[in-house]
mmCIF file of C-alpha atoms in Angstrom:
data_model
loop_
_atom_site.group_PDB
_atom_site.id
_atom_site.type_symbol
_atom_site.label_atom_id
_atom_site.label_comp_id
_atom_site.label_asym_id
_atom_site.label_seq_id
_atom_site.Cartn_x
_atom_site.Cartn_y
_atom_site.Cartn_z
ATOM 1 C CA UNK E 1115 58.723 -13.978 -40.713
ATOM 2 C CA UNK E 1116 61.539 -13.836 -38.548
ATOM 3 C CA UNK E 1117 64.637 -12.702 -39.982
ATOM 4 C CA UNK E 1118 66.779 -15.689 -38.561
ATOM 5 C CA UNK E 1119 67.476 -18.636 -40.631
ATOM 6 C CA UNK E 1120 70.307 -21.460 -40.114
ATOM 7 C CA UNK E 1121 71.719 -20.432 -43.851
ATOM 8 C CA UNK E 1122 75.140 -20.090 -44.729
ATOM 9 C CA UNK E 1123 76.551 -21.988 -47.790
ATOM 10 C CA UNK E 1124 80.351 -22.505 -48.285
ATOM 11 C CA UNK E 1125 82.216 -23.692 -51.391
ATOM 12 C CA UNK E 1126 81.822 -28.101 -51.294
ATOM 13 C CA UNK E 1127 83.909 -30.567 -50.183
ATOM 14 C CA UNK E 1128 85.386 -32.785 -52.887
ATOM 15 C CA UNK E 1129 82.458 -35.665 -53.067
ATOM 16 C CA UNK E 1130 83.085 -38.390 -51.296
ATOM 17 C CA UNK E 1131 84.563 -41.288 -53.310
ATOM 18 C CA UNK E 1132 81.747 -43.773 -54.331
ATOM 19 C CA UNK E 1133 78.764 -41.168 -52.649
ATOM 20 C CA UNK E 1134 78.608 -41.526 -48.999
ATOM 21 C CA UNK E 1135 76.015 -44.159 -47.610
ATOM 22 C CA UNK E 1136 72.766 -41.972 -46.046
ATOM 23 C CA UNK E 1137 69.841 -43.130 -43.920
ATOM 24 C CA UNK E 1138 66.907 -41.787 -42.539
ATOM 25 C CA UNK E 1139 63.356 -42.450 -41.528
ATOM 26 C CA UNK E 1140 60.890 -39.237 -41.987
ATOM 27 C CA UNK E 1141 62.672 -36.387 -43.148
ATOM 28 C CA UNK E 1142 61.192 -32.685 -43.970
ATOM 29 C CA UNK E 1143 61.814 -31.128 -47.401
ATOM 30 C CA UNK E 1144 60.221 -27.981 -48.883
ATOM 31 C CA UNK E 1145 59.653 -25.825 -51.850
ATOM 32 C CA UNK E 1146 61.407 -23.905 -54.307
ATOM 33 C CA UNK E 1147 60.754 -21.575 -56.735
ATOM 34 C CA UNK E 1148 61.644 -22.005 -60.289
ATOM 35 C CA UNK E 1149 63.933 -19.451 -60.958
ATOM 36 C CA UNK E 1150 66.980 -17.278 -60.015
ATOM 37 C CA UNK E 1151 68.892 -17.814 -56.360
ATOM 38 C CA UNK E 1152 67.628 -19.768 -53.435
ATOM 39 C CA UNK E 1153 69.738 -16.858 -51.235
ATOM 40 C CA UNK E 1154 72.172 -13.799 -51.299
ATOM 41 C CA UNK E 1155 74.802 -15.802 -49.405
ATOM 42 C CA UNK E 1156 77.765 -17.368 -50.073
ATOM 43 C CA UNK E 1157 78.102 -20.379 -53.316
ATOM 44 C CA UNK E 1158 73.986 -19.805 -53.831
ATOM 45 C CA UNK E 1159 74.792 -16.647 -55.973
ATOM 46 C CA UNK E 1160 74.767 -16.838 -59.560
ATOM 47 C CA UNK E 1161 72.836 -19.197 -61.925
ATOM 48 C CA UNK E 1162 71.992 -22.774 -61.198
ATOM 49 C CA UNK E 1163 73.287 -25.446 -63.061
ATOM 50 C CA UNK E 1164 70.762 -27.615 -64.925
ATOM 51 C CA UNK E 1165 71.232 -30.178 -62.102
ATOM 52 C CA UNK E 1166 70.296 -28.125 -59.755
ATOM 53 C CA UNK E 1167 67.125 -26.427 -61.487
ATOM 54 C CA UNK E 1168 66.350 -30.227 -61.654
ATOM 55 C CA UNK E 1169 66.041 -30.802 -58.167
ATOM 56 C CA UNK E 1170 64.352 -27.011 -57.330
ATOM 57 C CA UNK E 1171 61.429 -28.100 -59.772
ATOM 58 C CA UNK E 1172 61.272 -31.628 -57.970
ATOM 59 C CA UNK E 1173 61.565 -29.718 -54.668
ATOM 60 C CA UNK E 1174 58.665 -27.737 -55.491
ATOM 61 C CA UNK E 1175 56.420 -29.990 -56.536
ATOM 62 C CA UNK E 1176 56.930 -31.930 -53.348
ATOM 63 C CA UNK E 1177 54.945 -28.994 -51.907
ATOM 64 C CA UNK E 1178 51.727 -29.624 -54.188
ATOM 65 C CA UNK E 1179 48.462 -30.405 -52.173
ATOM 66 C CA UNK E 1180 47.893 -33.573 -51.837
ATOM 67 C CA UNK E 1181 44.462 -35.976 -53.066
ATOM 68 C CA UNK E 1182 42.651 -38.608 -52.010
ATOM 69 C CA UNK E 1183 42.495 -41.507 -53.673
ATOM 70 C CA UNK E 1184 40.920 -44.643 -53.040
ATOM 71 C CA UNK E 1185 42.298 -47.641 -52.120
ATOM 72 C CA UNK E 1186 39.667 -49.802 -53.227
ATOM 73 C CA UNK E 1187 36.052 -50.217 -53.502
ATOM 74 C CA UNK E 1188 33.667 -49.293 -50.894
ATOM 75 C CA UNK E 1189 34.024 -51.745 -47.263
ATOM 76 C CA UNK E 1190 31.585 -52.545 -45.050
ATOM 77 C CA UNK E 1191 32.425 -49.568 -41.650
ATOM 78 C CA UNK E 1192 30.398 -51.920 -39.199
ATOM 79 C CA UNK E 1193 32.601 -54.737 -39.598
ATOM 80 C CA UNK E 1194 35.223 -53.444 -36.864
ATOM 81 C CA UNK E 1195 31.917 -53.141 -34.423
ATOM 82 C CA UNK E 1196 32.818 -55.398 -31.247
ATOM 83 C CA UNK E 1197 36.726 -56.485 -32.380
ATOM 84 C CA UNK E 1198 39.729 -55.773 -30.552
ATOM 85 C CA UNK E 1199 42.165 -53.936 -32.050
ATOM 86 C CA UNK E 1200 46.113 -53.929 -29.982
ATOM 87 C CA UNK E 1201 48.341 -51.655 -31.399
ATOM 88 C CA UNK E 1202 51.983 -52.108 -31.119
ATOM 89 C CA UNK E 1203 54.659 -49.161 -31.941
ATOM 90 C CA UNK E 1204 58.201 -49.253 -31.483
ATOM 91 C CA UNK E 1205 58.248 -46.495 -29.334
ATOM 92 C CA UNK E 1206 55.001 -43.882 -28.605
ATOM 93 C CA UNK E 1207 56.663 -40.588 -28.734
ATOM 94 C CA UNK E 1208 56.440 -37.712 -30.691
ATOM 95 C CA UNK E 1209 54.138 -37.768 -33.673
ATOM 96 C CA UNK E 1210 53.625 -41.774 -32.535
ATOM 97 C CA UNK E 1211 51.312 -40.535 -30.045
ATOM 98 C CA UNK E 1212 49.260 -38.791 -32.739
ATOM 99 C CA UNK E 1213 48.549 -42.113 -34.261
ATOM 100 C CA UNK E 1214 47.992 -44.041 -31.219
ATOM 101 C CA UNK E 1215 45.564 -41.470 -29.945
ATOM 102 C CA UNK E 1216 43.913 -41.526 -33.541
ATOM 103 C CA UNK E 1217 43.328 -45.003 -33.463
ATOM 104 C CA UNK E 1218 41.583 -44.817 -29.585
ATOM 105 C CA UNK E 1219 39.492 -42.104 -31.305
ATOM 106 C CA UNK E 1220 38.898 -43.938 -34.739
ATOM 107 C CA UNK E 1221 38.303 -47.334 -32.829
ATOM 108 C CA UNK E 1222 35.347 -45.866 -30.770
ATOM 109 C CA UNK E 1223 33.887 -44.115 -34.344
ATOM 110 C CA UNK E 1224 33.518 -48.371 -35.819
ATOM 111 C CA UNK E 1225 32.761 -49.399 -32.126
ATOM 112 C CA UNK E 1226 35.831 -51.241 -31.450
ATOM 113 C CA UNK E 1227 38.221 -51.283 -28.712
ATOM 114 C CA UNK E 1228 41.916 -49.725 -29.467
ATOM 115 C CA UNK E 1229 44.581 -50.823 -26.602
ATOM 116 C CA UNK E 1230 47.850 -49.658 -27.047
ATOM 117 C CA UNK E 1231 51.325 -51.648 -25.923
ATOM 118 C CA UNK E 1232 54.703 -49.168 -26.090
ATOM 119 C CA UNK E 1233 57.433 -51.257 -26.591
ATOM 120 C CA UNK E 1234 59.867 -48.909 -25.118
ATOM 121 C CA UNK E 1235 62.540 -49.339 -28.324
ATOM 122 C CA UNK E 1236 62.777 -52.922 -27.315
ATOM 123 C CA UNK E 1237 62.308 -55.686 -29.334
ATOM 124 C CA UNK E 1238 61.994 -58.349 -25.845
ATOM 125 C CA UNK E 1239 59.202 -55.557 -25.422
ATOM 126 C CA UNK E 1240 57.214 -55.894 -28.559
ATOM 127 C CA UNK E 1241 57.591 -59.922 -28.520
ATOM 128 C CA UNK E 1242 56.317 -59.547 -25.189
ATOM 129 C CA UNK E 1243 53.236 -57.256 -26.454
ATOM 130 C CA UNK E 1244 52.557 -59.589 -28.995
ATOM 131 C CA UNK E 1245 51.725 -62.249 -26.918
ATOM 132 C CA UNK E 1246 50.202 -60.171 -24.463
ATOM 133 C CA UNK E 1247 47.265 -59.369 -27.510
ATOM 134 C CA UNK E 1248 47.566 -62.718 -28.653
ATOM 135 C CA UNK E 1249 46.426 -64.184 -24.749
ATOM 136 C CA UNK E 1250 43.871 -62.037 -24.685
ATOM 137 C CA UNK E 1251 42.064 -62.686 -27.665
ATOM 138 C CA UNK E 1252 42.775 -60.090 -30.407
ATOM 139 C CA UNK E 1253 41.363 -59.445 -33.929
ATOM 140 C CA UNK E 1254 43.819 -57.208 -35.358
ATOM 141 C CA UNK E 1255 47.661 -56.208 -34.535
ATOM 142 C CA UNK E 1256 48.891 -53.461 -35.399
ATOM 143 C CA UNK E 1257 52.944 -53.364 -35.626
ATOM 144 C CA UNK E 1258 54.420 -49.488 -35.918
ATOM 145 C CA UNK E 1259 58.038 -49.781 -36.898
ATOM 146 C CA UNK E 1260 59.270 -52.895 -35.019
ATOM 147 C CA UNK E 1261 60.741 -54.842 -37.446
ATOM 148 C CA UNK E 1262 59.172 -57.461 -38.900
ATOM 149 C CA UNK E 1263 61.929 -60.033 -39.510
ATOM 150 C CA UNK E 1264 62.433 -59.720 -35.441
ATOM 151 C CA UNK E 1265 58.518 -60.327 -34.467
ATOM 152 C CA UNK E 1266 58.230 -63.071 -37.301
ATOM 153 C CA UNK E 1267 57.525 -65.646 -34.841
ATOM 154 C CA UNK E 1268 54.999 -64.161 -32.524
ATOM 155 C CA UNK E 1269 53.404 -62.320 -35.736
ATOM 156 C CA UNK E 1270 53.024 -66.166 -37.694
ATOM 157 C CA UNK E 1271 51.841 -66.801 -34.116
ATOM 158 C CA UNK E 1272 49.129 -64.481 -34.188
ATOM 159 C CA UNK E 1273 48.179 -65.361 -37.730
ATOM 160 C CA UNK E 1274 47.806 -69.101 -36.578
ATOM 161 C CA UNK E 1275 45.323 -67.950 -34.142
ATOM 162 C CA UNK E 1276 43.641 -66.015 -36.799
ATOM 163 C CA UNK E 1277 44.266 -62.760 -35.841
ATOM 164 C CA UNK E 1278 45.047 -60.040 -38.636
ATOM 165 C CA UNK E 1279 48.538 -58.400 -38.722
ATOM 166 C CA UNK E 1280 48.923 -54.914 -40.355
ATOM 167 C CA UNK E 1281 52.405 -53.241 -39.959
ATOM 168 C CA UNK E 1282 52.599 -49.385 -40.417
ATOM 169 C CA UNK E 1283 55.527 -47.483 -41.626
ATOM 170 C CA UNK E 1284 58.016 -50.697 -41.800
ATOM 171 C CA UNK E 1285 57.979 -50.630 -45.620
ATOM 172 C CA UNK E 1286 56.959 -49.311 -49.202
ATOM 173 C CA UNK E 1287 53.320 -48.965 -49.464
ATOM 174 C CA UNK E 1288 53.489 -51.257 -52.343
ATOM 175 C CA UNK E 1289 56.245 -53.588 -51.755
ATOM 176 C CA UNK E 1290 54.597 -57.048 -50.747
ATOM 177 C CA UNK E 1291 54.520 -57.956 -47.025
ATOM 178 C CA UNK E 1292 56.521 -60.029 -45.198
ATOM 179 C CA UNK E 1293 55.356 -63.569 -43.893
ATOM 180 C CA UNK E 1294 53.465 -62.904 -40.805
ATOM 181 C CA UNK E 1295 51.792 -59.519 -41.905
ATOM 182 C CA UNK E 1296 48.328 -59.345 -43.509
ATOM 183 C CA UNK E 1297 48.724 -56.079 -44.804
ATOM 184 C CA UNK E 1298 50.468 -53.148 -44.716
ATOM 185 C CA UNK E 1299 50.310 -49.137 -44.309
ATOM 186 C CA UNK E 1300 53.309 -46.507 -44.830
ATOM 187 C CA UNK E 1301 54.437 -43.712 -46.935
ATOM 188 C CA UNK E 1302 55.939 -43.465 -50.356
ATOM 189 C CA UNK E 1303 59.763 -43.324 -48.600
ATOM 190 C CA UNK E 1304 61.415 -43.650 -51.225
ATOM 191 C CA UNK E 1305 59.961 -40.471 -53.055
ATOM 192 C CA UNK E 1306 59.808 -38.637 -49.699
ATOM 193 C CA UNK E 1307 64.277 -39.400 -49.529
ATOM 194 C CA UNK E 1308 64.128 -37.788 -53.219
ATOM 195 C CA UNK E 1309 62.102 -34.965 -52.178
ATOM 196 C CA UNK E 1310 64.365 -33.703 -49.126
ATOM 197 C CA UNK E 1311 67.528 -34.424 -51.265
ATOM 198 C CA UNK E 1312 66.398 -32.123 -53.678
ATOM 199 C CA UNK E 1313 65.850 -29.785 -51.234
ATOM 200 C CA UNK E 1314 68.904 -29.973 -49.867
ATOM 201 C CA UNK E 1315 70.542 -29.511 -53.275
ATOM 202 C CA UNK E 1316 68.082 -26.449 -54.392
ATOM 203 C CA UNK E 1317 69.000 -24.748 -51.268
ATOM 204 C CA UNK E 1318 72.470 -24.900 -51.181
ATOM 205 C CA UNK E 1319 72.932 -24.726 -55.353
ATOM 206 C CA UNK E 1320 74.637 -27.668 -55.777
ATOM 207 C CA UNK E 1321 77.414 -27.204 -52.546
ATOM 208 C CA UNK E 1322 75.876 -29.954 -50.272
ATOM 209 C CA UNK E 1323 78.170 -30.632 -47.617
ATOM 210 C CA UNK E 1324 75.422 -32.841 -46.000
ATOM 211 C CA UNK E 1325 75.448 -34.411 -41.673
ATOM 212 C CA UNK E 1326 73.145 -36.945 -41.631
ATOM 213 C CA UNK E 1327 71.754 -38.318 -38.077
ATOM 214 C CA UNK E 1328 69.740 -41.639 -38.610
ATOM 215 C CA UNK E 1329 68.385 -44.866 -36.550
ATOM 216 C CA UNK E 1330 69.612 -47.907 -38.492
ATOM 217 C CA UNK E 1331 67.167 -49.898 -35.900
ATOM 218 C CA UNK E 1332 64.172 -47.775 -37.784
ATOM 219 C CA UNK E 1333 63.492 -50.172 -40.836
ATOM 220 C CA UNK E 1334 62.210 -47.747 -43.421
ATOM 221 C CA UNK E 1335 65.231 -45.917 -43.489
ATOM 222 C CA UNK E 1336 66.737 -47.880 -45.643
ATOM 223 C CA UNK E 1337 64.202 -46.740 -48.271
ATOM 224 C CA UNK E 1338 64.448 -43.202 -47.528
ATOM 225 C CA UNK E 1339 68.162 -43.396 -48.355
ATOM 226 C CA UNK E 1340 67.334 -45.364 -51.899
ATOM 227 C CA UNK E 1341 65.305 -42.092 -52.563
ATOM 228 C CA UNK E 1342 68.334 -40.099 -51.437
ATOM 229 C CA UNK E 1343 71.297 -41.547 -52.584
ATOM 230 C CA UNK E 1344 69.430 -41.749 -55.957
ATOM 231 C CA UNK E 1345 69.043 -37.744 -56.112
ATOM 232 C CA UNK E 1346 72.521 -37.321 -54.796
ATOM 233 C CA UNK E 1347 74.492 -39.662 -57.251
ATOM 234 C CA UNK E 1348 71.923 -37.462 -60.177
ATOM 235 C CA UNK E 1349 71.712 -34.166 -59.898
ATOM 236 C CA UNK E 1350 75.002 -33.211 -56.889
ATOM 237 C CA UNK E 1351 77.852 -34.465 -58.688
ATOM 238 C CA UNK E 1352 80.588 -32.247 -58.139
ATOM 239 C CA UNK E 1353 81.090 -30.593 -54.906
ATOM 240 C CA UNK E 1354 78.797 -32.593 -52.856
ATOM 241 C CA UNK E 1355 79.684 -34.614 -49.797
ATOM 242 C CA UNK E 1356 77.411 -36.780 -46.864
ATOM 243 C CA UNK E 1357 78.889 -38.182 -43.693
ATOM 244 C CA UNK E 1358 76.233 -39.769 -40.793
ATOM 245 C CA UNK E 1359 75.959 -40.839 -37.551
ATOM 246 C CA UNK E 1360 73.879 -43.560 -36.025
ATOM 247 C CA UNK E 1361 71.788 -42.922 -32.890
ATOM 248 C CA UNK E 1362 69.472 -45.812 -32.236
ATOM 249 C CA UNK E 1363 65.878 -45.248 -31.386
ATOM 250 C CA UNK E 1364 65.929 -45.911 -27.885
ATOM 251 C CA UNK E 1365 68.740 -43.592 -27.456
ATOM 252 C CA UNK E 1366 67.548 -40.635 -28.441
ATOM 253 C CA UNK E 1367 67.197 -38.980 -25.308
ATOM 254 C CA UNK E 1368 70.499 -39.395 -24.168
ATOM 255 C CA UNK E 1369 72.441 -40.183 -27.458
ATOM 256 C CA UNK E 1370 71.972 -37.631 -30.365
ATOM 257 C CA UNK E 1371 73.114 -33.989 -28.241
ATOM 258 C CA UNK E 1372 76.458 -35.719 -28.368
ATOM 259 C CA UNK E 1373 76.099 -37.311 -31.901
ATOM 260 C CA UNK E 1374 75.090 -34.000 -33.296
ATOM 261 C CA UNK E 1375 78.023 -32.557 -31.464
ATOM 262 C CA UNK E 1376 80.535 -34.537 -32.571
ATOM 263 C CA UNK E 1377 79.120 -34.869 -35.853
ATOM 264 C CA UNK E 1378 79.729 -30.738 -36.220
ATOM 265 C CA UNK E 1379 82.791 -30.512 -34.743
ATOM 266 C CA UNK E 1380 84.583 -33.003 -37.131
ATOM 267 C CA UNK E 1381 83.070 -31.730 -40.466
ATOM 268 C CA UNK E 1382 83.085 -28.103 -39.796
ATOM 269 C CA UNK E 1383 82.829 -27.191 -43.639
ATOM 270 C CA UNK E 1384 78.893 -28.908 -43.083
ATOM 271 C CA UNK E 1385 76.017 -26.624 -44.429
ATOM 272 C CA UNK E 1386 72.778 -29.002 -43.599
ATOM 273 C CA UNK E 1387 71.838 -30.939 -41.398
ATOM 274 C CA UNK E 1388 69.668 -33.727 -41.704
ATOM 275 C CA UNK E 1389 67.831 -35.604 -38.133
ATOM 276 C CA UNK E 1390 66.365 -38.611 -39.758
ATOM 277 C CA UNK E 1391 62.600 -38.305 -38.191
ATOM 278 C CA UNK E 1392 60.420 -35.453 -36.200
ATOM 279 C CA UNK E 1393 61.471 -36.584 -32.791
ATOM 280 C CA UNK E 1394 65.051 -36.635 -33.116
ATOM 281 C CA UNK E 1395 64.856 -32.818 -34.081
ATOM 282 C CA UNK E 1396 63.727 -31.122 -30.773
ATOM 283 C CA UNK E 1397 66.177 -32.139 -29.014
ATOM 284 C CA UNK E 1398 68.866 -31.302 -31.859
ATOM 285 C CA UNK E 1399 67.940 -28.150 -32.114
ATOM 286 C CA UNK E 1400 69.068 -26.961 -28.816
ATOM 287 C CA UNK E 1401 71.945 -28.397 -29.233
ATOM 288 C CA UNK E 1402 72.203 -26.628 -32.872
ATOM 289 C CA UNK E 1403 71.664 -23.516 -31.240
ATOM 290 C CA UNK E 1404 74.475 -24.144 -28.432
ATOM 291 C CA UNK E 1405 76.919 -25.268 -31.108
ATOM 292 C CA UNK E 1406 76.447 -23.048 -34.194
ATOM 293 C CA UNK E 1407 74.705 -20.113 -32.027
ATOM 294 C CA UNK E 1408 75.100 -18.193 -36.125
ATOM 295 C CA UNK E 1409 72.881 -20.262 -37.594
ATOM 296 C CA UNK E 1410 74.941 -21.389 -39.948
ATOM 297 C CA UNK E 1411 74.143 -24.539 -40.859
ATOM 298 C CA UNK E 1412 70.819 -25.470 -42.193
ATOM 299 C CA UNK E 1413 68.702 -28.199 -40.259
ATOM 300 C CA UNK E 1414 65.780 -30.015 -42.296
ATOM 301 C CA UNK E 1415 63.750 -32.078 -40.557
ATOM 302 C CA UNK E 1416 60.661 -34.535 -40.867
ATOM 303 C CA UNK E 1417 56.996 -35.519 -39.226
ATOM 304 C CA UNK E 1418 56.262 -32.063 -38.039
ATOM 305 C CA UNK E 1419 55.954 -32.598 -34.907
ATOM 306 C CA UNK E 1420 54.189 -30.134 -32.582
ATOM 307 C CA UNK E 1421 57.104 -28.708 -31.052
ATOM 308 C CA UNK E 1422 58.702 -27.564 -34.457
ATOM 309 C CA UNK E 1423 56.088 -25.336 -35.802
ATOM 310 C CA UNK E 1424 57.600 -22.372 -34.289
ATOM 311 C CA UNK E 1425 61.024 -23.408 -35.679
ATOM 312 C CA UNK E 1426 60.235 -23.859 -38.918
ATOM 313 C CA UNK E 1427 58.132 -20.981 -39.262
ATOM 314 C CA UNK E 1428 61.068 -18.454 -38.046
ATOM 315 C CA UNK E 1429 63.671 -20.501 -40.051
ATOM 316 C CA UNK E 1430 65.294 -22.109 -37.416
ATOM 317 C CA UNK E 1431 64.353 -24.819 -39.712
ATOM 318 C CA UNK E 1432 64.221 -24.512 -43.434
ATOM 319 C CA UNK E 1433 61.861 -27.383 -44.490
ATOM 320 C CA UNK E 1434 60.060 -30.544 -42.901
ATOM 321 C CA UNK E 1435 58.292 -33.096 -44.602
ATOM 322 C CA UNK E 1436 54.951 -32.826 -43.566
ATOM 323 C CA UNK E 1437 53.430 -36.365 -42.551
ATOM 324 C CA UNK E 1438 50.552 -37.127 -40.545
ATOM 325 C CA UNK E 1439 50.949 -39.948 -38.402
ATOM 326 C CA UNK E 1440 47.930 -39.896 -36.807
ATOM 327 C CA UNK E 1441 46.627 -39.603 -40.900
ATOM 328 C CA UNK E 1442 47.658 -42.963 -41.036
ATOM 329 C CA UNK E 1443 44.641 -44.320 -38.761
ATOM 330 C CA UNK E 1444 42.338 -44.194 -41.497
ATOM 331 C CA UNK E 1445 44.317 -46.103 -43.710
ATOM 332 C CA UNK E 1446 44.759 -48.406 -41.022
ATOM 333 C CA UNK E 1447 41.275 -48.555 -40.303
ATOM 334 C CA UNK E 1448 40.093 -48.957 -44.285
ATOM 335 C CA UNK E 1449 43.203 -52.343 -44.289
ATOM 336 C CA UNK E 1450 41.873 -53.787 -41.454
ATOM 337 C CA UNK E 1451 38.367 -53.398 -42.476
ATOM 338 C CA UNK E 1452 38.836 -54.896 -45.481
ATOM 339 C CA UNK E 1453 40.796 -57.868 -43.826
ATOM 340 C CA UNK E 1454 38.603 -59.077 -41.376
ATOM 341 C CA UNK E 1455 35.703 -58.621 -43.691
ATOM 342 C CA UNK E 1456 37.495 -61.275 -46.059
ATOM 343 C CA UNK E 1457 38.813 -59.126 -48.467
ATOM 344 C CA UNK E 1458 42.495 -58.861 -50.288
ATOM 345 C CA UNK E 1459 44.745 -56.588 -48.782
ATOM 346 C CA UNK E 1460 45.712 -53.463 -50.687
ATOM 347 C CA UNK E 1461 47.637 -50.585 -51.529
ATOM 348 C CA UNK E 1462 47.653 -48.143 -47.835
ATOM 349 C CA UNK E 1463 49.387 -44.858 -48.864
ATOM 350 C CA UNK E 1464 49.541 -42.490 -46.177
ATOM 351 C CA UNK E 1465 49.392 -38.373 -46.881
ATOM 352 C CA UNK E 1466 52.838 -36.510 -46.887
ATOM 353 C CA UNK E 1467 53.668 -32.923 -48.182
ATOM 354 C CA UNK E 1468 57.166 -30.713 -48.244
ATOM 355 C CA UNK E 1469 56.309 -28.093 -46.469
ATOM 356 C CA UNK E 1470 58.756 -24.944 -46.338
ATOM 357 C CA UNK E 1471 58.978 -21.942 -43.682
ATOM 358 C CA UNK E 1472 57.652 -19.856 -46.263
ATOM 359 C CA UNK E 1473 54.790 -22.478 -46.562
ATOM 360 C CA UNK E 1474 54.312 -22.840 -42.638
ATOM 361 C CA UNK E 1475 53.611 -19.040 -42.145
ATOM 362 C CA UNK E 1476 51.081 -18.578 -45.129
ATOM 363 C CA UNK E 1477 49.264 -21.559 -44.205
ATOM 364 C CA UNK E 1478 48.571 -20.406 -40.728
ATOM 365 C CA UNK E 1479 50.312 -23.612 -38.662
ATOM 366 C CA UNK E 1480 50.892 -22.445 -35.568
ATOM 367 C CA UNK E 1481 51.825 -24.392 -31.759
ATOM 368 C CA UNK E 1482 48.685 -22.444 -30.215
ATOM 369 C CA UNK E 1483 46.889 -24.693 -33.006
ATOM 370 C CA UNK E 1484 46.050 -28.321 -32.351
ATOM 371 C CA UNK E 1485 47.577 -30.963 -34.010
ATOM 372 C CA UNK E 1486 44.533 -31.767 -35.436
ATOM 373 C CA UNK E 1487 43.928 -28.122 -36.545
ATOM 374 C CA UNK E 1488 47.902 -27.643 -38.245
ATOM 375 C CA UNK E 1489 47.132 -30.901 -40.092
ATOM 376 C CA UNK E 1490 43.970 -30.056 -41.628
ATOM 377 C CA UNK E 1491 45.750 -27.045 -42.500
ATOM 378 C CA UNK E 1492 48.163 -29.227 -44.682
ATOM 379 C CA UNK E 1493 46.460 -32.576 -45.435
ATOM 380 C CA UNK E 1494 43.025 -31.113 -45.725
ATOM 381 C CA UNK E 1495 40.319 -33.900 -44.999
ATOM 382 C CA UNK E 1496 42.883 -36.910 -45.261
ATOM 383 C CA UNK E 1497 44.007 -35.406 -41.947
ATOM 384 C CA UNK E 1498 40.453 -36.186 -40.388
ATOM 385 C CA UNK E 1499 39.438 -39.336 -42.427
ATOM 386 C CA UNK E 1500 36.035 -37.718 -44.183
ATOM 387 C CA UNK E 1501 37.133 -39.468 -47.232
ATOM 388 C CA UNK E 1502 37.394 -42.871 -45.721
ATOM 389 C CA UNK E 1503 34.472 -42.308 -43.935
ATOM 390 C CA UNK E 1504 32.512 -41.912 -47.320
ATOM 391 C CA UNK E 1505 34.125 -45.419 -48.425
ATOM 392 C CA UNK E 1506 32.957 -47.448 -45.360
ATOM 393 C CA UNK E 1507 29.450 -46.057 -45.565
ATOM 394 C CA UNK E 1508 29.455 -43.556 -42.823
ATOM 395 C CA UNK E 1509 28.203 -40.209 -42.251
#
């Protein structure tokens, strides 16, 4: 692994009064060793406190291999034959394209047609997409990260027309579905938020000065915030602080560079930067290399975008909460099969695993691999849906 790394740990600022609020959607985390210090730099020298050791142990637990857990009993894999599925993502970019592509490929396997209509970060465009799907006689509509309360009316209209509505990454997987939604698919964002904060506390030996860039328009951010704030309050009670910036998803291309620059320049003691989503990290990294050329601020990520494999392996990104957005296609189809078959919705949770820069090297992750090859190295059959196919009776 390259010796380059964004690592510097400085004595912390006073903890913000009342604990600063934090937000994010999909962030990266990484594992830690169970003893010793995480770096020879600055305040990471010396013994760990009991709180820091707990954070390190919890972060390490997040690196464990993810096992398949059947969401329910067997379901007829032919139930979607001849059906039409409309997928409406709030923005079809980054790893979301991995999901929409996998949905189209999985639909072909199940005999269903899959059409994607990109809302391009616009709620009015999402409403129009819903109306188009309804007018075209959709059997299933999949809402990907479009805030449910803002499209409640078209979702209820779809249900009234007999269309099954599934929302994806709009809440906790075990949370009651909102009005207008028949079933949901998601990651455990609270757990993910906890892992990521654990990792940051561990890496800085409890002297965390965090800059967090969120997108408040993406609804699952509040769950990540809940998990992160819980760990922050419990395990970073001394020299810790958080400062935040918000860049709406529609403004990522134009707003992230300036937001990052402003956050770092106004807070010169930062030692950790967390953009909420992997799609945000891609444009943030060049900015960080320009304004922090010595790599003094650690960066972590989420979603493990293909463009981030090499920065992760080199240490330019310290860790990533590796998720498989494409892998969410399989629990989405499982939910759709059950709903179309007349079964009740089940809890459908997608896979997540913390991947450190060391793990990226040992697992053999590479930008030269295909996306599915890299996801399989991290998640095994959960990326390819093999266990779901068995549940559906498909060989």
